[in-house]
Amino acid sequence: MNAPRKNEYGQKVLIDSEEIHAGIRQMGQRIADNYRDEPLTVIGCLKGSFIFMADLVRAIPRPLHIDFIEVSSYGNDLQSTGNVRIVKDFKHPVENSHVLIVEDIVDTGLTFDFLFEHIRLKKPASLEIATLLVRRSVDQEMRPVKYSCFTIGEEYVVGYGLDAAGLYRNLDHVAVFDAPV
Ligand code: PRP
């Protein structure tokens, strides 16, 4: 058996850059096939989605509108505060347009709930989510995650947009962060 891959910080590499890009290529084509010529607005949820969003939209070979919303529930903590708030709202009108939310991770699902409720009020033609990561523990009957690249367990992950206290977002891979106890 091969030794676990480690990154420059000694963190275990969970998903490397090549695996991420292969997953994104597949997801992008699936999204393009599903929406065909319908109007589509892709809304990235900042900050965590910024790298995934940039790569995913370039893998969707069709015209689309791009906007961003910034919400926060974790602040600088490793645990969700359970209280999602809007830091910056999106601007593009989405009534009668299909909307695809882009997330780095669906973790507890609280942000998912908040975003769906918030965007549904603007009467989009449809509303779905595309995420790089989804926790295995997410109840997909209650929170259907239409597009996800990777399902992960309970490990605290960083990289490719995901942070620990604001750090490690710029890794080109997803790694396991061992929080100091
Ligand atoms: C993270 C992540 C998701 C959300 C998922 O955002 O980017 O938006 O948490 O967690 P949940 O499913 O438990 O709600 P965070 O609030 O840490 O802000 P950030 O994107 O700026 O890192």
PDB file of C-alpha atoms and ligand atoms in Angstrom:
ATOM      1  CA  MET A   1       0.000   0.000   0.000  1.00  0.00           C
ATOM      2  CA  ASN A   2       1.240   3.501  -0.834  1.00  0.00           C
ATOM      3  CA  ALA A   3       1.930   5.942   2.000  1.00  0.00           C
ATOM      4  CA  PRO A   4      -0.694   8.731   2.204  1.00  0.00           C
ATOM      5  CA  ARG A   5       0.277  11.730   0.089  1.00  0.00           C
ATOM      6  CA  LYS A   6       1.231  14.811   2.109  1.00  0.00           C
ATOM      7  CA  ASN A   7       1.322  18.417   0.995  1.00  0.00           C
ATOM      8  CA  GLU A   8       3.882  21.124   1.796  1.00  0.00           C
ATOM      9  CA  TYR A   9       2.280  21.677   5.228  1.00  0.00           C
ATOM     10  CA  GLY A  10       2.377  17.971   6.151  1.00  0.00           C
ATOM     11  CA  GLN A  11      -1.392  17.695   5.615  1.00  0.00           C
ATOM     12  CA  LYS A  12      -2.843  14.540   4.085  1.00  0.00           C
ATOM     13  CA  VAL A  13      -3.902  15.137   0.465  1.00  0.00           C
ATOM     14  CA  LEU A  14      -7.484  13.891   0.168  1.00  0.00           C
ATOM     15  CA  ILE A  15      -8.250  14.892  -3.439  1.00  0.00           C
ATOM     16  CA  ASP A  16      -5.450  16.004  -5.735  1.00  0.00           C
ATOM     17  CA  SER A  17      -5.602  18.613  -8.461  1.00  0.00           C
ATOM     18  CA  GLU A  18      -5.936  16.101 -11.307  1.00  0.00           C
ATOM     19  CA  GLU A  19      -8.865  14.338  -9.630  1.00  0.00           C
ATOM     20  CA  ILE A  20     -10.556  17.696  -9.047  1.00  0.00           C
ATOM     21  CA  HIS A  21     -10.181  18.766 -12.670  1.00  0.00           C
ATOM     22  CA  ALA A  22     -11.435  15.424 -14.002  1.00  0.00           C
ATOM     23  CA  GLY A  23     -14.512  15.763 -11.762  1.00  0.00           C
ATOM     24  CA  ILE A  24     -15.113  19.325 -12.931  1.00  0.00           C
ATOM     25  CA  ARG A  25     -14.849  18.419 -16.636  1.00  0.00           C
ATOM     26  CA  GLN A  26     -17.548  15.760 -16.204  1.00  0.00           C
ATOM     27  CA  MET A  27     -19.771  18.035 -14.140  1.00  0.00           C
ATOM     28  CA  GLY A  28     -19.455  20.905 -16.622  1.00  0.00           C
ATOM     29  CA  GLN A  29     -20.525  18.756 -19.538  1.00  0.00           C
ATOM     30  CA  ARG A  30     -23.444  17.330 -17.567  1.00  0.00           C
ATOM     31  CA  ILE A  31     -24.636  20.828 -16.678  1.00  0.00           C
ATOM     32  CA  ALA A  32     -24.356  22.016 -20.297  1.00  0.00           C
ATOM     33  CA  ASP A  33     -26.315  18.966 -21.504  1.00  0.00           C
ATOM     34  CA  ASN A  34     -29.056  19.442 -18.902  1.00  0.00           C
ATOM     35  CA  TYR A  35     -29.762  23.139 -19.501  1.00  0.00           C
ATOM     36  CA  ARG A  36     -29.277  23.069 -23.294  1.00  0.00           C
ATOM     37  CA  ASP A  37     -30.291  26.520 -24.668  1.00  0.00           C
ATOM     38  CA  GLU A  38     -32.291  27.703 -21.639  1.00  0.00           C
ATOM     39  CA  PRO A  39     -31.203  30.956 -19.904  1.00  0.00           C
ATOM     40  CA  LEU A  40     -28.818  30.108 -17.074  1.00  0.00           C
ATOM     41  CA  THR A  41     -27.409  32.197 -14.222  1.00  0.00           C
ATOM     42  CA  VAL A  42     -24.612  30.729 -12.129  1.00  0.00           C
ATOM     43  CA  ILE A  43     -24.277  32.222  -8.647  1.00  0.00           C
ATOM     44  CA  GLY A  44     -21.074  31.479  -6.759  1.00  0.00           C
ATOM     45  CA  CYS A  45     -21.213  31.516  -2.978  1.00  0.00           C
ATOM     46  CA  LEU A  46     -18.209  33.376  -1.615  1.00  0.00           C
ATOM     47  CA  LYS A  47     -15.691  33.075  -0.409  1.00  0.00           C
ATOM     48  CA  GLY A  48     -15.187  29.320  -0.473  1.00  0.00           C
ATOM     49  CA  SER A  49     -16.411  28.716  -4.034  1.00  0.00           C
ATOM     50  CA  PHE A  50     -14.147  31.191  -5.801  1.00  0.00           C
ATOM     51  CA  ILE A  51     -11.669  28.699  -7.269  1.00  0.00           C
ATOM     52  CA  PHE A  52     -14.232  25.995  -8.038  1.00  0.00           C
ATOM     53  CA  MET A  53     -16.534  28.582  -9.631  1.00  0.00           C
ATOM     54  CA  ALA A  54     -13.756  29.872 -11.900  1.00  0.00           C
ATOM     55  CA  ASP A  55     -12.889  26.365 -13.072  1.00  0.00           C
ATOM     56  CA  LEU A  56     -16.478  25.084 -13.320  1.00  0.00           C
ATOM     57  CA  VAL A  57     -17.854  27.915 -15.479  1.00  0.00           C
ATOM     58  CA  ARG A  58     -14.967  27.399 -17.903  1.00  0.00           C
ATOM     59  CA  ALA A  59     -15.999  23.741 -18.163  1.00  0.00           C
ATOM     60  CA  ILE A  60     -19.606  24.616 -19.136  1.00  0.00           C
ATOM     61  CA  PRO A  61     -19.499  25.176 -22.901  1.00  0.00           C
ATOM     62  CA  ARG A  62     -22.492  27.506 -23.308  1.00  0.00           C
ATOM     63  CA  PRO A  63     -23.415  31.173 -22.674  1.00  0.00           C
ATOM     64  CA  LEU A  64     -24.359  31.961 -19.073  1.00  0.00           C
ATOM     65  CA  HIS A  65     -24.601  34.826 -16.623  1.00  0.00           C
ATOM     66  CA  ILE A  66     -22.339  34.924 -13.589  1.00  0.00           C
ATOM     67  CA  ASP A  67     -22.984  36.526 -10.233  1.00  0.00           C
ATOM     68  CA  PHE A  68     -21.834  36.097  -6.631  1.00  0.00           C
ATOM     69  CA  ILE A  69     -23.379  36.102  -3.206  1.00  0.00           C
ATOM     70  CA  GLU A  70     -21.313  36.164  -0.036  1.00  0.00           C
ATOM     71  CA  VAL A  71     -22.716  34.549   3.071  1.00  0.00           C
ATOM     72  CA  SER A  72     -21.030  33.577   6.275  1.00  0.00           C
ATOM     73  CA  SER A  73     -21.811  31.148   9.037  1.00  0.00           C
ATOM     74  CA  TYR A  74     -18.408  29.975  10.222  1.00  0.00           C
ATOM     75  CA  GLY A  75     -16.565  33.275  10.636  1.00  0.00           C
ATOM     76  CA  ASN A  76     -13.073  32.318  11.731  1.00  0.00           C
ATOM     77  CA  ASP A  77     -14.310  29.329  13.722  1.00  0.00           C
ATOM     78  CA  LEU A  78     -14.036  25.672  12.740  1.00  0.00           C
ATOM     79  CA  GLN A  79     -17.646  25.102  13.908  1.00  0.00           C
ATOM     80  CA  SER A  80     -20.676  26.647  12.179  1.00  0.00           C
ATOM     81  CA  THR A  81     -22.345  29.363  14.243  1.00  0.00           C
ATOM     82  CA  GLY A  82     -25.670  27.990  12.925  1.00  0.00           C
ATOM     83  CA  ASN A  83     -26.560  31.499  11.870  1.00  0.00           C
ATOM     84  CA  VAL A  84     -26.199  32.253   8.148  1.00  0.00           C
ATOM     85  CA  ARG A  85     -26.067  35.898   7.139  1.00  0.00           C
ATOM     86  CA  ILE A  86     -25.664  37.735   3.839  1.00  0.00           C
ATOM     87  CA  VAL A  87     -22.445  39.722   3.548  1.00  0.00           C
ATOM     88  CA  LYS A  88     -23.041  40.666  -0.120  1.00  0.00           C
ATOM     89  CA  ASP A  89     -26.150  39.837  -2.146  1.00  0.00           C
ATOM     90  CA  PHE A  90     -26.206  38.916  -5.853  1.00  0.00           C
ATOM     91  CA  LYS A  91     -27.529  41.522  -8.311  1.00  0.00           C
ATOM     92  CA  HIS A  92     -28.442  39.802 -11.561  1.00  0.00           C
ATOM     93  CA  PRO A  93     -32.251  39.486 -12.065  1.00  0.00           C
ATOM     94  CA  VAL A  94     -33.065  35.768 -12.104  1.00  0.00           C
ATOM     95  CA  GLU A  95     -36.851  35.711 -12.534  1.00  0.00           C
ATOM     96  CA  ASN A  96     -37.663  33.046 -15.168  1.00  0.00           C
ATOM     97  CA  SER A  97     -33.984  32.160 -15.559  1.00  0.00           C
ATOM     98  CA  HIS A  98     -32.546  28.847 -14.413  1.00  0.00           C
ATOM     99  CA  VAL A  99     -30.241  29.354 -11.453  1.00  0.00           C
ATOM    100  CA  LEU A 100     -27.331  27.181 -10.434  1.00  0.00           C
ATOM    101  CA  ILE A 101     -25.743  27.896  -7.056  1.00  0.00           C
ATOM    102  CA  VAL A 102     -22.045  27.012  -6.857  1.00  0.00           C
ATOM    103  CA  GLU A 103     -20.624  25.972  -3.485  1.00  0.00           C
ATOM    104  CA  ASP A 104     -17.315  24.542  -2.330  1.00  0.00           C
ATOM    105  CA  ILE A 105     -19.001  22.297   0.257  1.00  0.00           C
ATOM    106  CA  VAL A 106     -22.432  21.314   1.548  1.00  0.00           C
ATOM    107  CA  ASP A 107     -21.505  20.552   5.132  1.00  0.00           C
ATOM    108  CA  THR A 108     -24.340  20.791   7.694  1.00  0.00           C
ATOM    109  CA  GLY A 109     -26.680  22.026   4.925  1.00  0.00           C
ATOM    110  CA  LEU A 110     -27.591  25.254   6.742  1.00  0.00           C
ATOM    111  CA  THR A 111     -26.165  27.446   3.986  1.00  0.00           C
ATOM    112  CA  PHE A 112     -27.949  25.288   1.382  1.00  0.00           C
ATOM    113  CA  ASP A 113     -31.274  25.903   3.170  1.00  0.00           C
ATOM    114  CA  PHE A 114     -30.618  29.616   3.448  1.00  0.00           C
ATOM    115  CA  LEU A 115     -29.576  30.055  -0.200  1.00  0.00           C
ATOM    116  CA  PHE A 116     -32.510  28.052  -1.560  1.00  0.00           C
ATOM    117  CA  GLU A 117     -35.001  30.033   0.499  1.00  0.00           C
ATOM    118  CA  HIS A 118     -33.392  33.360  -0.400  1.00  0.00           C
ATOM    119  CA  ILE A 119     -33.106  32.734  -4.153  1.00  0.00           C
ATOM    120  CA  ARG A 120     -36.521  31.042  -4.520  1.00  0.00           C
ATOM    121  CA  LEU A 121     -38.140  34.332  -3.485  1.00  0.00           C
ATOM    122  CA  LYS A 122     -36.775  35.830  -6.741  1.00  0.00           C
ATOM    123  CA  LYS A 123     -38.829  33.312  -8.765  1.00  0.00           C
ATOM    124  CA  PRO A 124     -36.203  31.561 -10.901  1.00  0.00           C
ATOM    125  CA  ALA A 125     -37.411  29.041 -13.510  1.00  0.00           C
ATOM    126  CA  SER A 126     -35.479  26.378 -11.564  1.00  0.00           C
ATOM    127  CA  LEU A 127     -32.926  26.263  -8.764  1.00  0.00           C
ATOM    128  CA  GLU A 128     -30.175  23.661  -8.301  1.00  0.00           C
ATOM    129  CA  ILE A 129     -26.787  23.441  -6.621  1.00  0.00           C
ATOM    130  CA  ALA A 130     -23.377  22.358  -7.870  1.00  0.00           C
ATOM    131  CA  THR A 131     -20.784  21.699  -5.196  1.00  0.00           C
ATOM    132  CA  LEU A 132     -17.246  20.404  -5.170  1.00  0.00           C
ATOM    133  CA  LEU A 133     -17.785  18.498  -1.918  1.00  0.00           C
ATOM    134  CA  VAL A 134     -20.759  17.126  -0.028  1.00  0.00           C
ATOM    135  CA  ARG A 135     -20.668  15.437   3.358  1.00  0.00           C
ATOM    136  CA  ARG A 136     -21.918  11.860   3.436  1.00  0.00           C
ATOM    137  CA  SER A 137     -24.031  12.865   6.447  1.00  0.00           C
ATOM    138  CA  VAL A 138     -26.182  15.322   4.429  1.00  0.00           C
ATOM    139  CA  ASP A 139     -29.766  14.042   4.110  1.00  0.00           C
ATOM    140  CA  GLN A 140     -30.230  14.210   0.344  1.00  0.00           C
ATOM    141  CA  GLU A 141     -33.978  13.633   0.602  1.00  0.00           C
ATOM    142  CA  MET A 142     -34.296  16.912   2.484  1.00  0.00           C
ATOM    143  CA  ARG A 143     -31.512  18.679   0.627  1.00  0.00           C
ATOM    144  CA  PRO A 144     -31.117  17.277  -2.878  1.00  0.00           C
ATOM    145  CA  VAL A 145     -27.637  18.113  -4.141  1.00  0.00           C
ATOM    146  CA  LYS A 146     -28.009  17.803  -7.898  1.00  0.00           C
ATOM    147  CA  TYR A 147     -24.339  18.128  -8.861  1.00  0.00           C
ATOM    148  CA  SER A 148     -21.425  17.136  -6.628  1.00  0.00           C
ATOM    149  CA  CYS A 149     -17.896  16.090  -7.547  1.00  0.00           C
ATOM    150  CA  PHE A 150     -16.883  14.267  -4.332  1.00  0.00           C
ATOM    151  CA  THR A 151     -18.581  12.885  -1.221  1.00  0.00           C
ATOM    152  CA  ILE A 152     -16.470  13.077   1.928  1.00  0.00           C
ATOM    153  CA  GLY A 153     -16.691  11.843   5.525  1.00  0.00           C
ATOM    154  CA  GLU A 154     -16.207  13.801   8.732  1.00  0.00           C
ATOM    155  CA  GLU A 155     -12.685  15.097   8.154  1.00  0.00           C
ATOM    156  CA  TYR A 156     -12.091  18.864   8.329  1.00  0.00           C
ATOM    157  CA  VAL A 157     -10.887  19.810   4.883  1.00  0.00           C
ATOM    158  CA  VAL A 158      -8.993  22.782   3.481  1.00  0.00           C
ATOM    159  CA  GLY A 159      -7.751  23.901   0.094  1.00  0.00           C
ATOM    160  CA  TYR A 160      -9.167  24.698  -3.325  1.00  0.00           C
ATOM    161  CA  GLY A 161     -11.165  27.530  -1.750  1.00  0.00           C
ATOM    162  CA  LEU A 162     -11.853  25.957   1.660  1.00  0.00           C
ATOM    163  CA  ASP A 163     -10.190  27.516   4.670  1.00  0.00           C
ATOM    164  CA  ALA A 164      -9.209  26.977   8.272  1.00  0.00           C
ATOM    165  CA  ALA A 165      -9.384  30.357  10.028  1.00  0.00           C
ATOM    166  CA  GLY A 166      -8.933  32.068   6.655  1.00  0.00           C
ATOM    167  CA  LEU A 167      -5.854  30.084   5.585  1.00  0.00           C
ATOM    168  CA  TYR A 168      -5.099  27.388   2.967  1.00  0.00           C
ATOM    169  CA  ARG A 169      -7.738  28.503   0.431  1.00  0.00           C
ATOM    170  CA  ASN A 170      -4.971  28.768  -2.202  1.00  0.00           C
ATOM    171  CA  LEU A 171      -3.995  25.081  -2.198  1.00  0.00           C
ATOM    172  CA  ASP A 172      -4.634  23.463  -5.599  1.00  0.00           C
ATOM    173  CA  HIS A 173      -5.941  20.321  -3.886  1.00  0.00           C
ATOM    174  CA  VAL A 174      -8.155  19.325  -0.946  1.00  0.00           C
ATOM    175  CA  ALA A 175      -6.273  18.313   2.209  1.00  0.00           C
ATOM    176  CA  VAL A 176      -7.206  17.207   5.712  1.00  0.00           C
ATOM    177  CA  PHE A 177      -6.655  19.852   8.375  1.00  0.00           C
ATOM    178  CA  ASP A 178      -5.811  18.447  11.781  1.00  0.00           C
ATOM    179  CA  ALA A 179      -7.156  21.010  14.208  1.00  0.00           C
ATOM    180  CA  PRO A 180      -4.981  21.485  17.298  1.00  0.00           C
ATOM    181  CA  VAL A 181      -6.703  19.936  20.343  1.00  0.00           C
TER     182      VAL A 181
HETATM  183  C1  PRP B   1     -18.608  27.511   4.205  1.00  0.00           C
HETATM  184  C2  PRP B   1     -18.741  27.009   2.793  1.00  0.00           C
HETATM  185  C3  PRP B   1     -20.226  26.905   2.577  1.00  0.00           C
HETATM  186  C4  PRP B   1     -20.753  26.632   3.963  1.00  0.00           C
HETATM  187  C5  PRP B   1     -21.162  25.205   4.081  1.00  0.00           C
HETATM  188  O1  PRP B   1     -18.733  28.912   4.201  1.00  0.00           O
HETATM  189  O2  PRP B   1     -18.128  27.863   1.871  1.00  0.00           O
HETATM  190  O3  PRP B   1     -20.755  28.111   2.079  1.00  0.00           O
HETATM  191  O4  PRP B   1     -19.698  26.924   4.885  1.00  0.00           O
HETATM  192  O5  PRP B   1     -21.452  24.859   5.401  1.00  0.00           O
HETATM  193  P1  PRP B   1     -22.899  24.425   5.906  1.00  0.00           P
HETATM  194  O6  PRP B   1     -23.413  23.397   4.947  1.00  0.00           O
HETATM  195  O7  PRP B   1     -22.589  23.845   7.258  1.00  0.00           O
HETATM  196  O8  PRP B   1     -23.766  25.622   5.990  1.00  0.00           O
HETATM  197  P2  PRP B   1     -18.223  29.845   5.401  1.00  0.00           P
HETATM  198  O9  PRP B   1     -19.393  30.305   6.196  1.00  0.00           O
HETATM  199  O10 PRP B   1     -17.126  29.157   6.139  1.00  0.00           O
HETATM  200  O11 PRP B   1     -17.651  31.084   4.616  1.00  0.00           O
HETATM  201  P3  PRP B   1     -16.522  31.096   3.478  1.00  0.00           P
HETATM  202  O12 PRP B   1     -17.165  30.512   2.219  1.00  0.00           O
HETATM  203  O13 PRP B   1     -16.212  32.547   3.333  1.00  0.00           O
HETATM  204  O14 PRP B   1     -15.351  30.268   3.938  1.00  0.00           O
END
